[in-house]
PDB file of C-alpha atoms in Angstrom:
ATOM      1  CA  UNK A 450      37.433  93.334  22.271  1.00  0.00           C
ATOM      2  CA  UNK A 451      37.858  96.132  24.789  1.00  0.00           C
ATOM      3  CA  UNK A 452      41.159  96.996  26.256  1.00  0.00           C
ATOM      4  CA  UNK A 453      41.941  96.162  29.877  1.00  0.00           C
ATOM      5  CA  UNK A 454      42.372  98.988  32.140  1.00  0.00           C
ATOM      6  CA  UNK A 455      45.923  99.859  33.143  1.00  0.00           C
ATOM      7  CA  UNK A 456      47.398  98.426  36.135  1.00  0.00           C
ATOM      8  CA  UNK A 457      46.545 100.440  39.334  1.00  0.00           C
ATOM      9  CA  UNK A 458      49.589 101.340  41.434  1.00  0.00           C
ATOM     10  CA  UNK A 459      48.058 101.208  44.967  1.00  0.00           C
ATOM     11  CA  UNK A 460      49.665 102.548  48.102  1.00  0.00           C
ATOM     12  CA  UNK A 461      47.602 100.038  50.205  1.00  0.00           C
ATOM     13  CA  UNK A 462      45.802 101.304  53.185  1.00  0.00           C
ATOM     14  CA  UNK A 463      47.587 104.760  53.190  1.00  0.00           C
ATOM     15  CA  UNK A 464      45.581 105.814  50.205  1.00  0.00           C
ATOM     16  CA  UNK A 465      41.650 105.462  50.421  1.00  0.00           C
ATOM     17  CA  UNK A 466      40.016 104.153  47.171  1.00  0.00           C
ATOM     18  CA  UNK A 467      38.653 106.864  45.097  1.00  0.00           C
ATOM     19  CA  UNK A 468      35.133 107.906  45.651  1.00  0.00           C
ATOM     20  CA  UNK A 469      32.733 107.635  42.593  1.00  0.00           C
ATOM     21  CA  UNK A 470      32.950 111.568  42.435  1.00  0.00           C
ATOM     22  CA  UNK A 471      36.808 111.539  42.536  1.00  0.00           C
ATOM     23  CA  UNK A 472      36.795 113.419  45.724  1.00  0.00           C
ATOM     24  CA  UNK A 473      39.008 111.139  47.750  1.00  0.00           C
ATOM     25  CA  UNK A 474      41.930 111.451  45.296  1.00  0.00           C
ATOM     26  CA  UNK A 475      42.820 115.139  46.035  1.00  0.00           C
ATOM     27  CA  UNK A 476      42.518 114.470  49.662  1.00  0.00           C
ATOM     28  CA  UNK A 477      44.915 111.489  49.408  1.00  0.00           C
ATOM     29  CA  UNK A 478      47.332 113.547  47.487  1.00  0.00           C
ATOM     30  CA  UNK A 479      47.296 116.259  50.108  1.00  0.00           C
ATOM     31  CA  UNK A 480      47.647 113.660  52.831  1.00  0.00           C
ATOM     32  CA  UNK A 481      50.813 112.269  50.985  1.00  0.00           C
ATOM     33  CA  UNK A 482      52.148 115.873  50.336  1.00  0.00           C
ATOM     34  CA  UNK A 483      51.807 116.592  54.166  1.00  0.00           C
ATOM     35  CA  UNK A 484      53.446 113.329  54.916  1.00  0.00           C
ATOM     36  CA  UNK A 485      56.402 114.074  52.736  1.00  0.00           C
ATOM     37  CA  UNK A 486      56.721 117.216  54.367  1.00  0.00           C
ATOM     38  CA  UNK A 487      57.033 116.042  57.933  1.00  0.00           C
ATOM     39  CA  UNK A 488      59.239 113.180  56.693  1.00  0.00           C
ATOM     40  CA  UNK A 489      61.486 115.768  55.227  1.00  0.00           C
ATOM     41  CA  UNK A 490      61.749 117.472  58.591  1.00  0.00           C
ATOM     42  CA  UNK A 491      62.607 114.064  60.255  1.00  0.00           C
ATOM     43  CA  UNK A 492      65.141 113.388  57.514  1.00  0.00           C
ATOM     44  CA  UNK A 493      66.872 116.733  58.145  1.00  0.00           C
ATOM     45  CA  UNK A 494      67.085 115.977  61.907  1.00  0.00           C
ATOM     46  CA  UNK A 495      68.524 112.467  60.983  1.00  0.00           C
ATOM     47  CA  UNK A 496      71.103 114.275  58.589  1.00  0.00           C
ATOM     48  CA  UNK A 497      72.021 116.853  61.252  1.00  0.00           C
ATOM     49  CA  UNK A 498      72.336 114.298  63.968  1.00  0.00           C
ATOM     50  CA  UNK A 499      74.681 111.924  61.796  1.00  0.00           C
ATOM     51  CA  UNK A 500      76.781 114.675  60.582  1.00  0.00           C
ATOM     52  CA  UNK A 501      77.490 116.004  64.123  1.00  0.00           C
ATOM     53  CA  UNK A 502      78.300 112.574  65.329  1.00  0.00           C
ATOM     54  CA  UNK A 503      80.571 111.936  62.342  1.00  0.00           C
ATOM     55  CA  UNK A 504      82.431 115.210  62.983  1.00  0.00           C
ATOM     56  CA  UNK A 505      82.974 114.554  66.594  1.00  0.00           C
ATOM     57  CA  UNK A 506      84.106 110.896  66.015  1.00  0.00           C
ATOM     58  CA  UNK A 507      86.737 112.338  63.600  1.00  0.00           C
ATOM     59  CA  UNK A 508      87.660 115.334  65.803  1.00  0.00           C
ATOM     60  CA  UNK A 509      87.925 113.538  69.128  1.00  0.00           C
ATOM     61  CA  UNK A 510      89.366 110.312  70.652  1.00  0.00           C
ATOM     62  CA  UNK A 511      87.084 108.248  72.937  1.00  0.00           C
ATOM     63  CA  UNK A 512      86.416 110.161  76.192  1.00  0.00           C
ATOM     64  CA  UNK A 513      88.554 113.105  75.156  1.00  0.00           C
ATOM     65  CA  UNK A 514      86.859 116.372  76.167  1.00  0.00           C
ATOM     66  CA  UNK A 515      87.045 119.879  74.892  1.00  0.00           C
ATOM     67  CA  UNK A 516      85.754 122.458  77.335  1.00  0.00           C
ATOM     68  CA  UNK A 517      83.427 124.872  75.702  1.00  0.00           C
ATOM     69  CA  UNK A 518      81.816 126.678  78.754  1.00  0.00           C
ATOM     70  CA  UNK A 519      82.432 126.326  82.527  1.00  0.00           C
ATOM     71  CA  UNK A 520      79.588 123.875  82.591  1.00  0.00           C
ATOM     72  CA  UNK A 521      79.887 122.295  79.155  1.00  0.00           C
ATOM     73  CA  UNK A 522      82.230 120.210  77.219  1.00  0.00           C
ATOM     74  CA  UNK A 523      82.355 118.305  74.082  1.00  0.00           C
ATOM     75  CA  UNK A 524      83.332 114.767  74.349  1.00  0.00           C
ATOM     76  CA  UNK A 525      83.191 111.417  72.811  1.00  0.00           C
ATOM     77  CA  UNK A 526      81.298 108.565  74.493  1.00  0.00           C
ATOM     78  CA  UNK A 527      79.568 105.599  73.461  1.00  0.00           C
ATOM     79  CA  UNK A 528      76.268 104.402  74.836  1.00  0.00           C
ATOM     80  CA  UNK A 529      75.337 100.761  74.177  1.00  0.00           C
ATOM     81  CA  UNK A 530      71.967 101.267  76.284  1.00  0.00           C
ATOM     82  CA  UNK A 531      69.201 103.614  76.027  1.00  0.00           C
ATOM     83  CA  UNK A 532      68.441 106.976  77.896  1.00  0.00           C
ATOM     84  CA  UNK A 533      70.711 107.525  80.915  1.00  0.00           C
ATOM     85  CA  UNK A 534      72.727 104.468  79.753  1.00  0.00           C
ATOM     86  CA  UNK A 535      69.917 101.978  80.755  1.00  0.00           C
ATOM     87  CA  UNK A 536      70.867  98.389  79.948  1.00  0.00           C
ATOM     88  CA  UNK A 537      74.298  99.671  78.734  1.00  0.00           C
ATOM     89  CA  UNK A 538      75.941  96.727  80.565  1.00  0.00           C
ATOM     90  CA  UNK A 539      73.807  94.118  78.977  1.00  0.00           C
ATOM     91  CA  UNK A 540      75.523  91.317  76.714  1.00  0.00           C
ATOM     92  CA  UNK A 541      74.501  92.762  73.443  1.00  0.00           C
ATOM     93  CA  UNK A 542      70.880  91.957  73.080  1.00  0.00           C
ATOM     94  CA  UNK A 543      70.028  95.700  73.855  1.00  0.00           C
ATOM     95  CA  UNK A 544      71.310  96.763  70.434  1.00  0.00           C
ATOM     96  CA  UNK A 545      68.559  94.684  68.730  1.00  0.00           C
ATOM     97  CA  UNK A 546      65.872  95.481  71.298  1.00  0.00           C
ATOM     98  CA  UNK A 547      66.422  99.335  70.936  1.00  0.00           C
ATOM     99  CA  UNK A 548      66.536  99.144  67.470  1.00  0.00           C
ATOM    100  CA  UNK A 549      63.574  97.032  67.137  1.00  0.00           C
ATOM    101  CA  UNK A 550      61.685  99.453  69.452  1.00  0.00           C
ATOM    102  CA  UNK A 551      62.730 102.300  67.337  1.00  0.00           C
ATOM    103  CA  UNK A 552      61.539 100.764  63.981  1.00  0.00           C
ATOM    104  CA  UNK A 553      58.180  99.929  65.515  1.00  0.00           C
ATOM    105  CA  UNK A 554      57.891 103.352  66.966  1.00  0.00           C
ATOM    106  CA  UNK A 555      58.914 104.693  63.381  1.00  0.00           C
ATOM    107  CA  UNK A 556      56.168 102.869  61.768  1.00  0.00           C
ATOM    108  CA  UNK A 557      53.368 103.871  64.312  1.00  0.00           C
ATOM    109  CA  UNK A 558      54.544 107.501  63.982  1.00  0.00           C
ATOM    110  CA  UNK A 559      54.435 107.271  60.253  1.00  0.00           C
ATOM    111  CA  UNK A 560      50.688 106.080  60.605  1.00  0.00           C
ATOM    112  CA  UNK A 561      50.023 109.056  62.958  1.00  0.00           C
ATOM    113  CA  UNK A 562      51.746 111.501  60.594  1.00  0.00           C
ATOM    114  CA  UNK A 563      49.309 110.418  57.805  1.00  0.00           C
ATOM    115  CA  UNK A 564      46.239 110.154  59.715  1.00  0.00           C
ATOM    116  CA  UNK A 565      46.566 113.327  61.712  1.00  0.00           C
ATOM    117  CA  UNK A 566      47.967 115.789  59.212  1.00  0.00           C
ATOM    118  CA  UNK A 567      45.835 118.623  60.138  1.00  0.00           C
ATOM    119  CA  UNK A 568      47.263 118.806  63.603  1.00  0.00           C
ATOM    120  CA  UNK A 569      50.588 120.817  62.831  1.00  0.00           C
ATOM    121  CA  UNK A 570      51.644 120.741  66.481  1.00  0.00           C
ATOM    122  CA  UNK A 571      51.295 117.131  66.850  1.00  0.00           C
ATOM    123  CA  UNK A 572      52.954 116.321  63.589  1.00  0.00           C
ATOM    124  CA  UNK A 573      55.940 118.690  64.441  1.00  0.00           C
ATOM    125  CA  UNK A 574      56.359 116.567  67.726  1.00  0.00           C
ATOM    126  CA  UNK A 575      56.001 113.338  65.854  1.00  0.00           C
ATOM    127  CA  UNK A 576      58.555 114.425  63.244  1.00  0.00           C
ATOM    128  CA  UNK A 577      61.182 115.409  65.792  1.00  0.00           C
ATOM    129  CA  UNK A 578      60.543 112.104  67.689  1.00  0.00           C
ATOM    130  CA  UNK A 579      60.980 110.202  64.303  1.00  0.00           C
ATOM    131  CA  UNK A 580      64.017 111.902  63.487  1.00  0.00           C
ATOM    132  CA  UNK A 581      65.677 111.249  66.831  1.00  0.00           C
ATOM    133  CA  UNK A 582      64.654 107.798  66.995  1.00  0.00           C
ATOM    134  CA  UNK A 583      65.841 106.927  63.438  1.00  0.00           C
ATOM    135  CA  UNK A 584      69.168 108.728  64.116  1.00  0.00           C
ATOM    136  CA  UNK A 585      70.165 106.728  67.199  1.00  0.00           C
ATOM    137  CA  UNK A 586      68.881 103.553  65.499  1.00  0.00           C
ATOM    138  CA  UNK A 587      71.313 104.309  62.845  1.00  0.00           C
ATOM    139  CA  UNK A 588      74.107 104.306  65.360  1.00  0.00           C
ATOM    140  CA  UNK A 589      72.964 101.147  66.840  1.00  0.00           C
ATOM    141  CA  UNK A 590      72.904  99.475  63.388  1.00  0.00           C
ATOM    142  CA  UNK A 591      76.043 100.912  62.263  1.00  0.00           C
ATOM    143  CA  UNK A 592      78.176 100.906  65.402  1.00  0.00           C
ATOM    144  CA  UNK A 593      76.534  98.805  67.898  1.00  0.00           C
ATOM    145  CA  UNK A 594      76.365 101.889  70.256  1.00  0.00           C
ATOM    146  CA  UNK A 595      75.079 105.507  69.951  1.00  0.00           C
ATOM    147  CA  UNK A 596      77.612 108.206  69.809  1.00  0.00           C
ATOM    148  CA  UNK A 597      77.033 110.885  72.604  1.00  0.00           C
ATOM    149  CA  UNK A 598      79.013 114.097  72.658  1.00  0.00           C
ATOM    150  CA  UNK A 599      77.020 116.908  74.589  1.00  0.00           C
ATOM    151  CA  UNK A 600      78.315 116.923  78.252  1.00  0.00           C
ATOM    152  CA  UNK A 601      76.804 119.309  80.961  1.00  0.00           C
ATOM    153  CA  UNK A 602      78.002 119.216  84.430  1.00  0.00           C
ATOM    154  CA  UNK A 603      78.196 121.277  87.480  1.00  0.00           C
ATOM    155  CA  UNK A 604      81.208 120.836  89.881  1.00  0.00           C
ATOM    156  CA  UNK A 605      81.093 117.120  90.360  1.00  0.00           C
ATOM    157  CA  UNK A 606      77.642 116.223  89.238  1.00  0.00           C
ATOM    158  CA  UNK A 607      77.440 115.188  85.546  1.00  0.00           C
ATOM    159  CA  UNK A 608      74.269 114.905  83.231  1.00  0.00           C
ATOM    160  CA  UNK A 609      74.427 111.813  80.963  1.00  0.00           C
ATOM    161  CA  UNK A 610      75.996 112.880  77.716  1.00  0.00           C
ATOM    162  CA  UNK A 611      73.549 113.200  74.829  1.00  0.00           C
ATOM    163  CA  UNK A 612      73.453 113.886  71.105  1.00  0.00           C
ATOM    164  CA  UNK A 613      71.193 115.855  68.500  1.00  0.00           C
ATOM    165  CA  UNK A 614      68.790 113.024  68.228  1.00  0.00           C
ATOM    166  CA  UNK A 615      68.308 112.897  72.015  1.00  0.00           C
ATOM    167  CA  UNK A 616      67.631 116.785  71.641  1.00  0.00           C
ATOM    168  CA  UNK A 617      65.097 115.957  68.967  1.00  0.00           C
ATOM    169  CA  UNK A 618      63.326 113.258  70.870  1.00  0.00           C
ATOM    170  CA  UNK A 619      63.107 115.588  73.946  1.00  0.00           C
ATOM    171  CA  UNK A 620      61.765 118.525  71.971  1.00  0.00           C
ATOM    172  CA  UNK A 621      59.256 116.101  70.344  1.00  0.00           C
ATOM    173  CA  UNK A 622      58.205 114.720  73.866  1.00  0.00           C
ATOM    174  CA  UNK A 623      57.637 118.524  75.176  1.00  0.00           C
ATOM    175  CA  UNK A 624      55.765 119.499  71.958  1.00  0.00           C
ATOM    176  CA  UNK A 625      53.457 116.318  72.204  1.00  0.00           C
ATOM    177  CA  UNK A 626      52.732 117.370  75.811  1.00  0.00           C
ATOM    178  CA  UNK A 627      51.977 120.906  74.939  1.00  0.00           C
ATOM    179  CA  UNK A 628      49.762 119.646  72.036  1.00  0.00           C
ATOM    180  CA  UNK A 629      47.834 117.452  74.636  1.00  0.00           C
ATOM    181  CA  UNK A 630      47.495 120.273  77.081  1.00  0.00           C
ATOM    182  CA  UNK A 631      46.235 122.667  74.352  1.00  0.00           C
ATOM    183  CA  UNK A 632      43.847 119.941  72.945  1.00  0.00           C
ATOM    184  CA  UNK A 633      42.460 119.360  76.485  1.00  0.00           C
ATOM    185  CA  UNK A 634      41.884 123.039  77.051  1.00  0.00           C
ATOM    186  CA  UNK A 635      40.023 123.295  73.717  1.00  0.00           C
ATOM    187  CA  UNK A 636      37.806 120.382  74.474  1.00  0.00           C
ATOM    188  CA  UNK A 637      36.952 121.850  78.022  1.00  0.00           C
ATOM    189  CA  UNK A 638      35.858 125.032  76.276  1.00  0.00           C
ATOM    190  CA  UNK A 639      33.337 123.394  73.915  1.00  0.00           C
TER     191      UNK A 639
END
């Protein structure tokens, strides 16, 4: 009686089935390796974000400010809303809403990172956005608010305080726009 083949540990839709000639297996491994690299970039951003937030939370009391430059202070502020304190005065639903949005965005980005591995600028932008979104989502899950601590101002005008995750998201968005501009220019040349 012939032996049954060993069980196959499938990764589902992320890894295509091997072609009869075995050509799909190396391609799938390369895709997973590329995905792992971009996930390391996102994880490094999450770690940097969380480390800076932990340091500032241990160093300062709420709303305490340390002047660094004539236009920049370190401070400790909490944001229960989204960017620019959008929905910050909600009754708590925003914590779960924004956490849910971040998780859905993370899943979409994971898929894009896997399927667009050859597009380095696009993947760099997505890794930045992923790291920033997860950094702020962790805050919402752990604290019910996002820790902000970078405060820029000019005289009586104040830009809303932000954090490393916000910087990562912003840089990712800029890279995403740049990638689209460059892709559009390449398409017009052909």
